[in-house]
Amino acid sequence: MTYHYYFLSPRQEGGKMLLLIHGFQDSSFDWHHQVTYLEERGYGLIVPDMLGYGGSSEPTDPNAYRHSLIANDLKDILDAEHIQQAIVIGHDCNCSLGHIPPRACSGLGLSYCGILTPPPPGAKFDLNACNERTKKGFGYEVFGYWEFFSASDAGEVTRANFETMFDIIFPANYEMRKTDFIPERARITETLQKGGFEAPSCYYKVQTSGNQTEDAQQIPSEKRDFPKMPIFLGDTLKDPAAREELILCAFGIPESPLTGENVTKKAFHAGHWLMFEKPNEVSEALNGWLESF
């Protein structure tokens, strides 16, 4: 597999190195506000186009998107750049990659930041059960859209109805308006239309097929809890799909496992795309957390 990524060494020797991982239907461009802010403060950065996006490989076999394989790919990038310690900052569905132990990870120190709530490590994914729980708890099926993205013709249908899909993914019923994505809209549109949806939809297909659950079960039981390291959770108050309370309900978890002195939580008055909606607030919150350890 080939990965396209942006690399910047820390300004000072021994400075913090950040690995920024974007989520579904995005690219490394999603972090451009935060990259500018963090660069100015001397952090080192690795910001890849994740598998299936931008300049990286775009396999259409869902099995290529198993989390253990992608975690190992990210480890290979760190090894290639001679990085011994990294702080993982993930958004959306790829938040969970931050706490999956890659192979041969001795000597690699990870701290973890989730922008939106990841499912617990090793959690079994049952789409019907998740939707039944959230419909009972919140009145709607939080993961109802997963059925469409998992369909064999999802890429074809999405490509044929791109403008409609864009308006659904970036809705106007948050604080911000669709017009607030300009100039982001032009860049996002170019990236999505160039690559299409066939490869990105595999992130859903590997989950709904059960292959990711099987992959997650390979994680040793003693490593399935969230690790005791600095953790930041950036939750949102207006996201209809990925708020912490929704994720916990979907997986039938009564209480958040993200507790303790090592955990920092901040709720943003934003929707799903908080890096665009609240760029300064998100950047400042990340910097404050990074300076705390």
Short mmCIF file of the C-alpha atoms (twelve columns), coordinates in Angstrom:
data_MODEL
# 
_entry.id   MODEL 
# 
loop_
_atom_site.group_PDB 
_atom_site.id 
_atom_site.type_symbol 
_atom_site.label_atom_id 
_atom_site.label_alt_id 
_atom_site.label_comp_id 
_atom_site.label_asym_id 
_atom_site.label_seq_id 
_atom_site.Cartn_x 
_atom_site.Cartn_y 
_atom_site.Cartn_z 
_atom_site.pdbx_PDB_model_num 
ATOM 1   C CA . MET A 1   0.000   0.000   0.000  1 
ATOM 2   C CA . THR A 2   1.115   3.552   -0.717 1 
ATOM 3   C CA . TYR A 3   0.353   6.466   1.590  1 
ATOM 4   C CA . HIS A 4   0.529   10.161  0.818  1 
ATOM 5   C CA . TYR A 5   1.245   12.256  3.902  1 
ATOM 6   C CA . TYR A 6   2.518   15.607  5.121  1 
ATOM 7   C CA . PHE A 7   5.556   15.518  7.401  1 
ATOM 8   C CA . LEU A 8   7.111   18.188  9.582  1 
ATOM 9   C CA . SER A 9   9.770   17.675  12.246 1 
ATOM 10  C CA . PRO A 10  9.298   19.309  15.657 1 
ATOM 11  C CA . ARG A 11  10.886  22.744  15.906 1 
ATOM 12  C CA . GLN A 12  12.917  21.646  18.909 1 
ATOM 13  C CA . GLU A 13  14.693  18.337  19.353 1 
ATOM 14  C CA . GLY A 14  12.564  16.076  21.512 1 
ATOM 15  C CA . GLY A 15  9.402   18.058  20.788 1 
ATOM 16  C CA . LYS A 16  6.020   16.366  20.535 1 
ATOM 17  C CA . MET A 17  5.196   14.548  17.293 1 
ATOM 18  C CA . LEU A 18  1.515   14.424  16.321 1 
ATOM 19  C CA . LEU A 19  -0.132  11.893  14.002 1 
ATOM 20  C CA . LEU A 20  -3.407  13.360  12.705 1 
ATOM 21  C CA . ILE A 21  -5.883  10.806  11.328 1 
ATOM 22  C CA . HIS A 22  -8.965  11.948  9.427  1 
ATOM 23  C CA . GLY A 23  -12.249 10.055  9.195  1 
ATOM 24  C CA . PHE A 24  -14.765 8.957   6.581  1 
ATOM 25  C CA . GLN A 25  -15.091 10.736  3.273  1 
ATOM 26  C CA . ASP A 26  -12.350 13.185  4.036  1 
ATOM 27  C CA . SER A 27  -8.658  13.695  3.427  1 
ATOM 28  C CA . SER A 28  -5.695  15.174  5.250  1 
ATOM 29  C CA . PHE A 29  -7.102  18.566  4.204  1 
ATOM 30  C CA . ASP A 30  -9.642  18.234  7.019  1 
ATOM 31  C CA . TRP A 31  -6.920  19.228  9.455  1 
ATOM 32  C CA . HIS A 32  -5.635  22.300  7.603  1 
ATOM 33  C CA . HIS A 33  -6.790  24.770  10.275 1 
ATOM 34  C CA . GLN A 34  -5.218  22.715  13.045 1 
ATOM 35  C CA . VAL A 35  -2.044  22.070  11.035 1 
ATOM 36  C CA . THR A 36  -1.455  25.802  10.626 1 
ATOM 37  C CA . TYR A 37  -2.078  26.432  14.325 1 
ATOM 38  C CA . LEU A 38  0.074   23.548  15.562 1 
ATOM 39  C CA . GLU A 39  2.910   24.285  13.130 1 
ATOM 40  C CA . GLU A 40  3.170   27.798  14.526 1 
ATOM 41  C CA . ARG A 41  3.639   26.326  17.995 1 
ATOM 42  C CA . GLY A 42  6.486   24.040  17.008 1 
ATOM 43  C CA . TYR A 43  4.843   20.631  16.988 1 
ATOM 44  C CA . GLY A 44  5.998   17.895  14.656 1 
ATOM 45  C CA . LEU A 45  3.299   16.590  12.334 1 
ATOM 46  C CA . ILE A 46  2.443   13.550  10.251 1 
ATOM 47  C CA . VAL A 47  -0.870  14.047  8.443  1 
ATOM 48  C CA . PRO A 48  -1.702  11.197  6.033  1 
ATOM 49  C CA . ASP A 49  -4.415  10.731  3.494  1 
ATOM 50  C CA . MET A 50  -5.876  7.581   4.980  1 
ATOM 51  C CA . LEU A 51  -6.232  4.412   2.941  1 
ATOM 52  C CA . GLY A 52  -8.844  4.961   0.242  1 
ATOM 53  C CA . TYR A 53  -8.470  8.736   0.051  1 
ATOM 54  C CA . GLY A 54  -6.534  11.493  -1.678 1 
ATOM 55  C CA . GLY A 55  -3.084  10.466  -2.817 1 
ATOM 56  C CA . SER A 56  -3.029  7.149   -0.939 1 
ATOM 57  C CA . SER A 57  -3.877  3.713   -2.333 1 
ATOM 58  C CA . GLU A 58  -7.568  3.013   -2.941 1 
ATOM 59  C CA . PRO A 59  -8.169  -0.736  -2.632 1 
ATOM 60  C CA . THR A 60  -11.783 -1.847  -3.023 1 
ATOM 61  C CA . ASP A 61  -11.457 -5.049  -0.989 1 
ATOM 62  C CA . PRO A 62  -13.060 -4.319  2.412  1 
ATOM 63  C CA . ASN A 63  -10.626 -6.681  4.131  1 
ATOM 64  C CA . ALA A 64  -7.817  -4.236  3.342  1 
ATOM 65  C CA . TYR A 65  -9.461  -1.814  5.766  1 
ATOM 66  C CA . ARG A 66  -9.251  -3.972  8.869  1 
ATOM 67  C CA . HIS A 67  -8.028  -1.780  11.680 1 
ATOM 68  C CA . SER A 68  -5.057  -3.954  12.561 1 
ATOM 69  C CA . LEU A 69  -3.705  -3.639  9.011  1 
ATOM 70  C CA . ILE A 70  -4.151  0.125   8.895  1 
ATOM 71  C CA . ALA A 71  -2.593  0.490   12.350 1 
ATOM 72  C CA . ASN A 72  0.422   -1.418  11.073 1 
ATOM 73  C CA . ASP A 73  0.570   0.842   8.006  1 
ATOM 74  C CA . LEU A 74  0.670   3.890   10.267 1 
ATOM 75  C CA . LYS A 75  3.392   2.249   12.322 1 
ATOM 76  C CA . ASP A 76  5.378   1.734   9.112  1 
ATOM 77  C CA . ILE A 77  5.077   5.458   8.346  1 
ATOM 78  C CA . LEU A 78  6.376   6.311   11.814 1 
ATOM 79  C CA . ASP A 79  9.238   3.853   11.379 1 
ATOM 80  C CA . ALA A 80  10.119  5.328   7.983  1 
ATOM 81  C CA . GLU A 81  10.394  8.767   9.578  1 
ATOM 82  C CA . HIS A 82  12.323  7.375   12.587 1 
ATOM 83  C CA . ILE A 83  9.612   8.415   15.043 1 
ATOM 84  C CA . GLN A 84  9.840   6.674   18.419 1 
ATOM 85  C CA . GLN A 85  6.961   8.457   20.147 1 
ATOM 86  C CA . ALA A 86  3.771   9.878   18.711 1 
ATOM 87  C CA . ILE A 87  0.511   11.382  19.877 1 
ATOM 88  C CA . VAL A 88  -2.427  10.120  17.828 1 
ATOM 89  C CA . ILE A 89  -5.232  12.570  17.103 1 
ATOM 90  C CA . GLY A 90  -8.161  10.943  15.310 1 
ATOM 91  C CA . HIS A 91  -11.514 12.123  13.975 1 
ATOM 92  C CA . ASP A 92  -14.717 10.192  13.311 1 
ATOM 93  C CA . CYS A 93  -14.535 6.432   12.700 1 
ATOM 94  C CA . ASN A 94  -10.741 6.446   12.651 1 
ATOM 95  C CA . CYS A 95  -10.553 7.555   16.274 1 
ATOM 96  C CA . SER A 96  -10.401 3.878   17.181 1 
ATOM 97  C CA . LEU A 97  -7.098  3.470   15.331 1 
ATOM 98  C CA . GLY A 98  -5.405  5.479   18.056 1 
ATOM 99  C CA . HIS A 99  -5.606  2.711   20.635 1 
ATOM 100 C CA . ILE A 100 -5.024  -0.402  18.536 1 
ATOM 101 C CA . PRO A 101 -1.568  -1.778  19.369 1 
ATOM 102 C CA . PRO A 102 0.357   -2.276  16.110 1 
ATOM 103 C CA . ARG A 103 2.730   -5.139  15.647 1 
ATOM 104 C CA . ALA A 104 6.292   -4.743  16.912 1 
ATOM 105 C CA . CYS A 105 5.337   -1.614  18.824 1 
ATOM 106 C CA . SER A 106 8.120   -1.789  21.391 1 
ATOM 107 C CA . GLY A 107 9.716   1.620   21.753 1 
ATOM 108 C CA . LEU A 108 6.678   3.448   20.400 1 
ATOM 109 C CA . GLY A 109 4.890   5.621   22.945 1 
ATOM 110 C CA . LEU A 110 1.354   6.705   22.125 1 
ATOM 111 C CA . SER A 111 -0.941  9.233   23.695 1 
ATOM 112 C CA . TYR A 112 -4.442  9.407   22.337 1 
ATOM 113 C CA . CYS A 113 -6.909  12.084  21.317 1 
ATOM 114 C CA . GLY A 114 -10.355 11.354  19.923 1 
ATOM 115 C CA . ILE A 115 -12.311 14.066  18.146 1 
ATOM 116 C CA . LEU A 116 -15.711 12.346  18.505 1 
ATOM 117 C CA . THR A 117 -16.211 9.168   20.472 1 
ATOM 118 C CA . PRO A 118 -14.633 5.863   19.391 1 
ATOM 119 C CA . PRO A 119 -16.207 2.507   20.228 1 
ATOM 120 C CA . PRO A 120 -14.451 0.577   22.995 1 
ATOM 121 C CA . PRO A 121 -11.463 -1.507  21.858 1 
ATOM 122 C CA . GLY A 122 -12.549 -4.967  20.776 1 
ATOM 123 C CA . ALA A 123 -16.265 -4.114  20.866 1 
ATOM 124 C CA . LYS A 124 -18.450 -6.433  18.788 1 
ATOM 125 C CA . PHE A 125 -20.318 -4.567  16.062 1 
ATOM 126 C CA . ASP A 126 -23.876 -5.649  15.293 1 
ATOM 127 C CA . LEU A 127 -25.561 -3.054  13.080 1 
ATOM 128 C CA . ASN A 128 -29.122 -4.182  13.771 1 
ATOM 129 C CA . ALA A 129 -28.565 -4.292  17.518 1 
ATOM 130 C CA . CYS A 130 -26.932 -0.853  17.522 1 
ATOM 131 C CA . ASN A 131 -29.832 0.648   15.599 1 
ATOM 132 C CA . GLU A 132 -32.432 -1.049  17.789 1 
ATOM 133 C CA . ARG A 133 -30.817 0.321   20.948 1 
ATOM 134 C CA . THR A 134 -30.534 3.878   19.684 1 
ATOM 135 C CA . LYS A 135 -34.060 3.876   18.262 1 
ATOM 136 C CA . LYS A 136 -35.338 2.840   21.669 1 
ATOM 137 C CA . GLY A 137 -33.104 5.287   23.526 1 
ATOM 138 C CA . PHE A 138 -33.165 8.319   21.217 1 
ATOM 139 C CA . GLY A 139 -36.021 7.751   18.792 1 
ATOM 140 C CA . TYR A 140 -33.979 7.094   15.658 1 
ATOM 141 C CA . GLU A 141 -31.446 4.648   14.242 1 
ATOM 142 C CA . VAL A 142 -28.106 6.367   14.738 1 
ATOM 143 C CA . PHE A 143 -26.319 4.054   12.291 1 
ATOM 144 C CA . GLY A 144 -29.195 3.732   9.837  1 
ATOM 145 C CA . TYR A 145 -27.104 5.206   7.028  1 
ATOM 146 C CA . TRP A 146 -24.564 2.386   7.376  1 
ATOM 147 C CA . GLU A 147 -26.840 0.089   5.382  1 
ATOM 148 C CA . PHE A 148 -26.567 2.368   2.363  1 
ATOM 149 C CA . PHE A 149 -22.791 2.796   2.578  1 
ATOM 150 C CA . SER A 150 -22.407 -0.975  2.933  1 
ATOM 151 C CA . ALA A 151 -24.435 -1.725  -0.209 1 
ATOM 152 C CA . SER A 152 -22.582 -3.048  -3.248 1 
ATOM 153 C CA . ASP A 153 -23.705 -0.088  -5.377 1 
ATOM 154 C CA . ALA A 154 -23.057 2.635   -2.774 1 
ATOM 155 C CA . GLY A 155 -20.100 4.042   -4.701 1 
ATOM 156 C CA . GLU A 156 -21.970 4.142   -7.997 1 
ATOM 157 C CA . VAL A 157 -25.096 5.757   -6.521 1 
ATOM 158 C CA . THR A 158 -23.084 8.322   -4.595 1 
ATOM 159 C CA . ARG A 159 -21.007 9.298   -7.606 1 
ATOM 160 C CA . ALA A 160 -24.170 9.792   -9.687 1 
ATOM 161 C CA . ASN A 161 -25.741 11.995  -7.006 1 
ATOM 162 C CA . PHE A 162 -22.701 13.825  -5.705 1 
ATOM 163 C CA . GLU A 163 -24.242 17.229  -4.974 1 
ATOM 164 C CA . THR A 164 -27.088 15.657  -3.033 1 
ATOM 165 C CA . MET A 165 -24.653 13.524  -1.067 1 
ATOM 166 C CA . PHE A 166 -22.478 16.535  -0.271 1 
ATOM 167 C CA . ASP A 167 -25.458 18.424  1.129  1 
ATOM 168 C CA . ILE A 168 -26.382 15.429  3.279  1 
ATOM 169 C CA . ILE A 169 -22.857 14.936  4.613  1 
ATOM 170 C CA . PHE A 170 -22.422 18.662  5.248  1 
ATOM 171 C CA . PRO A 171 -25.954 19.725  6.295  1 
ATOM 172 C CA . ALA A 172 -27.195 23.249  6.911  1 
ATOM 173 C CA . ASN A 173 -28.992 22.541  10.172 1 
ATOM 174 C CA . TYR A 174 -25.952 23.043  12.378 1 
ATOM 175 C CA . GLU A 175 -24.797 26.453  13.605 1 
ATOM 176 C CA . MET A 176 -22.805 26.951  10.464 1 
ATOM 177 C CA . ARG A 177 -24.190 27.125  6.921  1 
ATOM 178 C CA . LYS A 178 -23.054 25.150  3.914  1 
ATOM 179 C CA . THR A 179 -21.629 28.380  2.528  1 
ATOM 180 C CA . ASP A 180 -19.275 28.490  5.500  1 
ATOM 181 C CA . PHE A 181 -17.373 25.594  3.916  1 
ATOM 182 C CA . ILE A 182 -16.124 27.868  1.130  1 
ATOM 183 C CA . PRO A 183 -13.261 27.614  0.249  1 
ATOM 184 C CA . GLU A 184 -13.322 24.169  1.902  1 
ATOM 185 C CA . ARG A 185 -16.212 23.055  -0.324 1 
ATOM 186 C CA . ALA A 186 -14.238 23.442  -3.544 1 
ATOM 187 C CA . ARG A 187 -11.288 21.471  -2.170 1 
ATOM 188 C CA . ILE A 188 -13.454 18.757  -0.620 1 
ATOM 189 C CA . THR A 189 -15.484 18.402  -3.815 1 
ATOM 190 C CA . GLU A 190 -12.352 18.032  -5.931 1 
ATOM 191 C CA . THR A 191 -10.963 15.336  -3.636 1 
ATOM 192 C CA . LEU A 192 -14.174 13.333  -3.401 1 
ATOM 193 C CA . GLN A 193 -15.027 13.464  -7.090 1 
ATOM 194 C CA . LYS A 194 -11.514 12.434  -8.070 1 
ATOM 195 C CA . GLY A 195 -11.381 9.394   -5.819 1 
ATOM 196 C CA . GLY A 196 -15.021 8.399   -5.697 1 
ATOM 197 C CA . PHE A 197 -16.766 6.488   -2.934 1 
ATOM 198 C CA . GLU A 198 -15.963 2.895   -3.851 1 
ATOM 199 C CA . ALA A 199 -12.848 2.696   -1.666 1 
ATOM 200 C CA . PRO A 200 -14.059 4.837   1.273  1 
ATOM 201 C CA . SER A 201 -17.285 2.824   1.564  1 
ATOM 202 C CA . CYS A 202 -15.110 -0.173  2.451  1 
ATOM 203 C CA . TYR A 203 -14.679 1.297   5.940  1 
ATOM 204 C CA . TYR A 204 -18.370 0.504   6.443  1 
ATOM 205 C CA . LYS A 205 -18.377 -2.812  4.596  1 
ATOM 206 C CA . VAL A 206 -15.580 -4.272  6.702  1 
ATOM 207 C CA . GLN A 207 -17.642 -3.483  9.795  1 
ATOM 208 C CA . THR A 208 -21.042 -4.706  8.635  1 
ATOM 209 C CA . SER A 209 -19.564 -7.889  7.143  1 
ATOM 210 C CA . GLY A 210 -18.280 -8.905  10.569 1 
ATOM 211 C CA . ASN A 211 -14.663 -8.976  9.412  1 
ATOM 212 C CA . GLN A 212 -13.676 -6.050  11.622 1 
ATOM 213 C CA . THR A 213 -15.257 -7.698  14.663 1 
ATOM 214 C CA . GLU A 214 -13.183 -10.800 13.933 1 
ATOM 215 C CA . ASP A 215 -10.120 -8.598  13.543 1 
ATOM 216 C CA . ALA A 216 -10.804 -6.829  16.846 1 
ATOM 217 C CA . GLN A 217 -11.137 -10.130 18.676 1 
ATOM 218 C CA . GLN A 218 -7.492  -10.812 17.844 1 
ATOM 219 C CA . ILE A 219 -6.504  -8.046  20.259 1 
ATOM 220 C CA . PRO A 220 -5.423  -9.719  23.522 1 
ATOM 221 C CA . SER A 221 -8.094  -9.302  26.194 1 
ATOM 222 C CA . GLU A 222 -5.684  -7.456  28.481 1 
ATOM 223 C CA . LYS A 223 -5.247  -4.785  25.786 1 
ATOM 224 C CA . ARG A 224 -8.931  -4.187  25.048 1 
ATOM 225 C CA . ASP A 225 -9.404  -1.505  27.675 1 
ATOM 226 C CA . PHE A 226 -8.529  2.080   26.892 1 
ATOM 227 C CA . PRO A 227 -4.845  2.436   27.793 1 
ATOM 228 C CA . LYS A 228 -3.786  4.377   30.876 1 
ATOM 229 C CA . MET A 229 -2.151  7.254   29.057 1 
ATOM 230 C CA . PRO A 230 -3.168  10.870  28.429 1 
ATOM 231 C CA . ILE A 231 -6.498  10.803  26.588 1 
ATOM 232 C CA . PHE A 232 -8.492  13.707  25.171 1 
ATOM 233 C CA . LEU A 233 -12.096 13.295  24.045 1 
ATOM 234 C CA . GLY A 234 -13.590 16.082  21.973 1 
ATOM 235 C CA . ASP A 235 -17.333 15.483  22.068 1 
ATOM 236 C CA . THR A 236 -19.992 17.487  20.234 1 
ATOM 237 C CA . LEU A 237 -23.433 18.623  21.307 1 
ATOM 238 C CA . LYS A 238 -25.063 18.647  17.868 1 
ATOM 239 C CA . ASP A 239 -23.738 15.575  16.079 1 
ATOM 240 C CA . PRO A 240 -26.658 13.210  15.357 1 
ATOM 241 C CA . ALA A 241 -24.396 10.172  14.937 1 
ATOM 242 C CA . ALA A 242 -21.213 10.293  17.017 1 
ATOM 243 C CA . ARG A 243 -21.870 11.947  20.375 1 
ATOM 244 C CA . GLU A 244 -20.536 9.932   23.293 1 
ATOM 245 C CA . GLU A 245 -24.017 9.214   24.658 1 
ATOM 246 C CA . LEU A 246 -25.081 7.834   21.269 1 
ATOM 247 C CA . ILE A 247 -22.047 5.570   20.898 1 
ATOM 248 C CA . LEU A 248 -22.466 4.190   24.412 1 
ATOM 249 C CA . CYS A 249 -26.152 3.513   23.769 1 
ATOM 250 C CA . ALA A 250 -25.441 1.861   20.410 1 
ATOM 251 C CA . PHE A 251 -23.004 -0.611  21.960 1 
ATOM 252 C CA . GLY A 252 -25.119 -1.189  25.074 1 
ATOM 253 C CA . ILE A 253 -22.553 0.322   27.433 1 
ATOM 254 C CA . PRO A 254 -24.153 1.901   30.542 1 
ATOM 255 C CA . GLU A 255 -21.224 4.101   31.567 1 
ATOM 256 C CA . SER A 256 -18.339 5.718   29.735 1 
ATOM 257 C CA . PRO A 257 -15.051 3.806   29.977 1 
ATOM 258 C CA . LEU A 258 -13.271 7.109   29.380 1 
ATOM 259 C CA . THR A 259 -12.887 8.260   32.976 1 
ATOM 260 C CA . GLY A 260 -10.032 8.949   35.340 1 
ATOM 261 C CA . GLU A 261 -7.335  11.518  35.934 1 
ATOM 262 C CA . ASN A 262 -5.683  10.697  32.614 1 
ATOM 263 C CA . VAL A 263 -8.827  11.651  30.647 1 
ATOM 264 C CA . THR A 264 -9.660  15.177  29.507 1 
ATOM 265 C CA . LYS A 265 -13.083 15.830  27.975 1 
ATOM 266 C CA . LYS A 266 -14.403 18.904  26.225 1 
ATOM 267 C CA . ALA A 267 -17.823 19.367  24.624 1 
ATOM 268 C CA . PHE A 268 -18.044 21.625  21.589 1 
ATOM 269 C CA . HIS A 269 -21.193 23.441  20.456 1 
ATOM 270 C CA . ALA A 270 -20.787 22.024  16.971 1 
ATOM 271 C CA . GLY A 271 -21.868 19.241  14.666 1 
ATOM 272 C CA . HIS A 272 -19.827 16.435  13.176 1 
ATOM 273 C CA . TRP A 273 -17.312 18.616  11.306 1 
ATOM 274 C CA . LEU A 274 -16.078 20.551  14.308 1 
ATOM 275 C CA . MET A 275 -12.587 21.104  12.828 1 
ATOM 276 C CA . PHE A 276 -14.287 23.339  10.230 1 
ATOM 277 C CA . GLU A 277 -17.072 24.681  12.415 1 
ATOM 278 C CA . LYS A 278 -14.928 25.601  15.422 1 
ATOM 279 C CA . PRO A 279 -11.355 25.690  14.064 1 
ATOM 280 C CA . ASN A 280 -9.874  28.031  16.657 1 
ATOM 281 C CA . GLU A 281 -11.670 26.432  19.585 1 
ATOM 282 C CA . VAL A 282 -10.591 22.934  18.546 1 
ATOM 283 C CA . SER A 283 -6.990  24.012  17.949 1 
ATOM 284 C CA . GLU A 284 -6.764  25.804  21.291 1 
ATOM 285 C CA . ALA A 285 -8.272  22.841  23.140 1 
ATOM 286 C CA . LEU A 286 -5.781  20.457  21.552 1 
ATOM 287 C CA . ASN A 287 -2.872  22.725  22.375 1 
ATOM 288 C CA . GLY A 288 -4.020  23.103  25.981 1 
ATOM 289 C CA . TRP A 289 -4.219  19.344  26.360 1 
ATOM 290 C CA . LEU A 290 -0.847  18.783  24.695 1 
ATOM 291 C CA . GLU A 291 0.789   21.282  27.040 1 
ATOM 292 C CA . SER A 292 -0.605  19.465  30.088 1 
ATOM 293 C CA . PHE A 293 1.793   16.510  29.870 1 
# 
